[in-house]
PDB file of C-alpha atoms in Angstrom:
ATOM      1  CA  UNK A   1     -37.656  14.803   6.898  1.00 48.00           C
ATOM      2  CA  UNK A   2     -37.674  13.745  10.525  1.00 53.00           C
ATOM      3  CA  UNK A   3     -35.728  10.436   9.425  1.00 67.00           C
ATOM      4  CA  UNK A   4     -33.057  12.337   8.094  1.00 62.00           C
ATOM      5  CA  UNK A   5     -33.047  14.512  11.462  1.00 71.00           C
ATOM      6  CA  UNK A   6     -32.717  11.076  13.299  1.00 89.00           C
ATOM      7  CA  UNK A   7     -29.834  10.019  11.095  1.00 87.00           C
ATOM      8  CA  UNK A   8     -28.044  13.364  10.837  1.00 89.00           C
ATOM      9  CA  UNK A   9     -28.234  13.017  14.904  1.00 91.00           C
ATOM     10  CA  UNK A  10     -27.561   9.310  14.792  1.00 90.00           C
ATOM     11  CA  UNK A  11     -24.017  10.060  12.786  1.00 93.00           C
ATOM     12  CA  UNK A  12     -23.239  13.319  15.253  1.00 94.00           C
ATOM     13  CA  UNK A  13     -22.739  11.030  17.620  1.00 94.00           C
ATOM     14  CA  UNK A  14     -20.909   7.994  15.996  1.00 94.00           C
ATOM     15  CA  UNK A  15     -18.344  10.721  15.116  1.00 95.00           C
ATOM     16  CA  UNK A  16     -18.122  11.881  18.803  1.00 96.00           C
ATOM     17  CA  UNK A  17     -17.988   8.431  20.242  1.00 96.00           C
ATOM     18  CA  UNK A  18     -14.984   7.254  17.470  1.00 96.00           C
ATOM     19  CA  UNK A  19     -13.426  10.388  18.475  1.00 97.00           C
ATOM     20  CA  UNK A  20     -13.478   9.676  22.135  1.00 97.00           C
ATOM     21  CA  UNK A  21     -12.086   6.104  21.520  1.00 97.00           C
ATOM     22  CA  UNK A  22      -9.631   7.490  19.476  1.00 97.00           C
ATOM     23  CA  UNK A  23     -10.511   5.790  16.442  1.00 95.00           C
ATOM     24  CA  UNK A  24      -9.039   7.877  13.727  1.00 95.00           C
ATOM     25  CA  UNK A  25     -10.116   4.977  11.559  1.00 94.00           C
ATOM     26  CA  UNK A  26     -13.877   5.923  11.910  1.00 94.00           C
ATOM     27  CA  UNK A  27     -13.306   9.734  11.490  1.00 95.00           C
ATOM     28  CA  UNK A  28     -11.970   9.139   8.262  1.00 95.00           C
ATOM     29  CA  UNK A  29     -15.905   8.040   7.058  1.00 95.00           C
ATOM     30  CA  UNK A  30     -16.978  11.774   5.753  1.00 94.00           C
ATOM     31  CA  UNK A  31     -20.909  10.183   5.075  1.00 93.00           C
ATOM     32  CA  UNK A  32     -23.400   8.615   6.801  1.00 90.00           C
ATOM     33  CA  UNK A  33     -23.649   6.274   3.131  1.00 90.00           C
ATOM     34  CA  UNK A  34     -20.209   5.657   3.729  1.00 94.00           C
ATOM     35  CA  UNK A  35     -20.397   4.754   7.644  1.00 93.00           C
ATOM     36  CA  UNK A  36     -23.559   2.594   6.663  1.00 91.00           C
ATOM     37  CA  UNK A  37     -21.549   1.270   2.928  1.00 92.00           C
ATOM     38  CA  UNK A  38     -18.598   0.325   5.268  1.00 93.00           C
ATOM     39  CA  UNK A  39     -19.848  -1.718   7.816  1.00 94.00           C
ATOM     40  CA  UNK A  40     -19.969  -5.246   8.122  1.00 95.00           C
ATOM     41  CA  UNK A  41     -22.097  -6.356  10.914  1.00 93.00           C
ATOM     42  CA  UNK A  42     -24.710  -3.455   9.302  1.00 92.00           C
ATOM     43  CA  UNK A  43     -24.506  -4.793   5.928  1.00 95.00           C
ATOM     44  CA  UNK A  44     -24.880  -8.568   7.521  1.00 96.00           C
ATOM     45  CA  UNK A  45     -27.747  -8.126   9.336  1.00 95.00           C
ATOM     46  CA  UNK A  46     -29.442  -5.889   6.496  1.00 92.00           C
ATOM     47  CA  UNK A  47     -28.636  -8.754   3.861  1.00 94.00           C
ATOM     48  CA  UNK A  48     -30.360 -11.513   6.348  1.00 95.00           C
ATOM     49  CA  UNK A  49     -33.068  -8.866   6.987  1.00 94.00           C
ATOM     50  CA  UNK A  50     -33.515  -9.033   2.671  1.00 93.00           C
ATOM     51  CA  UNK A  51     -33.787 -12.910   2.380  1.00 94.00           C
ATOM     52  CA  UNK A  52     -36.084 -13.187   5.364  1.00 94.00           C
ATOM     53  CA  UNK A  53     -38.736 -10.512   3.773  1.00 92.00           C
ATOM     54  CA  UNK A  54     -38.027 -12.402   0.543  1.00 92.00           C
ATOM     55  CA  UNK A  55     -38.510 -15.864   1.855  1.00 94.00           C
ATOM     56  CA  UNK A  56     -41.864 -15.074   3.821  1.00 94.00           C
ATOM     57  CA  UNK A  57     -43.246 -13.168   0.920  1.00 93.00           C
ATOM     58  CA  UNK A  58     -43.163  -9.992   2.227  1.00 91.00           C
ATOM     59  CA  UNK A  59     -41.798  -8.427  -0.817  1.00 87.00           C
ATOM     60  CA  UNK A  60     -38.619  -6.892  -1.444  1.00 83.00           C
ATOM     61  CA  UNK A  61     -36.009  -4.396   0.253  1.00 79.00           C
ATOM     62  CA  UNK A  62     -36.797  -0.405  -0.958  1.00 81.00           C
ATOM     63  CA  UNK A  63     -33.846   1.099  -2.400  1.00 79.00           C
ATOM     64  CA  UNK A  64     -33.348   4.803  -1.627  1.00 79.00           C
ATOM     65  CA  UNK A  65     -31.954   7.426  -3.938  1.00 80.00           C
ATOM     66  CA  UNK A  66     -27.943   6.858  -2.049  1.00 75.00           C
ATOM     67  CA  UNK A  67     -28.341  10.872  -2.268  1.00 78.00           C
ATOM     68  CA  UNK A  68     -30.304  10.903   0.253  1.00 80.00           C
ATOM     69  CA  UNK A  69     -27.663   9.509   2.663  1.00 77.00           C
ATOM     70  CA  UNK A  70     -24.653  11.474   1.724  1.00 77.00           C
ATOM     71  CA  UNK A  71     -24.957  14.287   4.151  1.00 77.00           C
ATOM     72  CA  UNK A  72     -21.964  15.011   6.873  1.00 78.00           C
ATOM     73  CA  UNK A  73     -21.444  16.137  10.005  1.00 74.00           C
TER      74      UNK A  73
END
């Protein structure tokens, strides 16, 4: 549970700091899933992240239920 605190907190403030850079673009993201889902330098790092745990036989990523992530502010 205290993950999800951090995240819920985590997205409270992405959607006060696009709001005060007036990106209307980022208020449109209604989920943390979705904020995470759409972006690119997130994904990126998360995919090298995957290949490195992979290649140094650390085992494979753990894939949540996405229900977990699809709270709001």
């Amino acid at each position: 549970m205290a993950s999800r605190l951090c995240k819920a907190a985590m997205f409270s403030r992405f959607r006060l700091l696009s709001k005060e850079a007036g990106r209307s673009d980022l208020l449109r993201i209604a989920t943390y899933h979705e904020a995470k889902a759409e972006s690119q330098l997130y994904q990126e790092a998360k995919s090298l992240l995957q290949t490195y745990l992979e290649q140094h036989s650390y085992g494979s990523w753990i894939m949540k239920s996405p229900h977990i992530e699809q709270f709001s502010n």
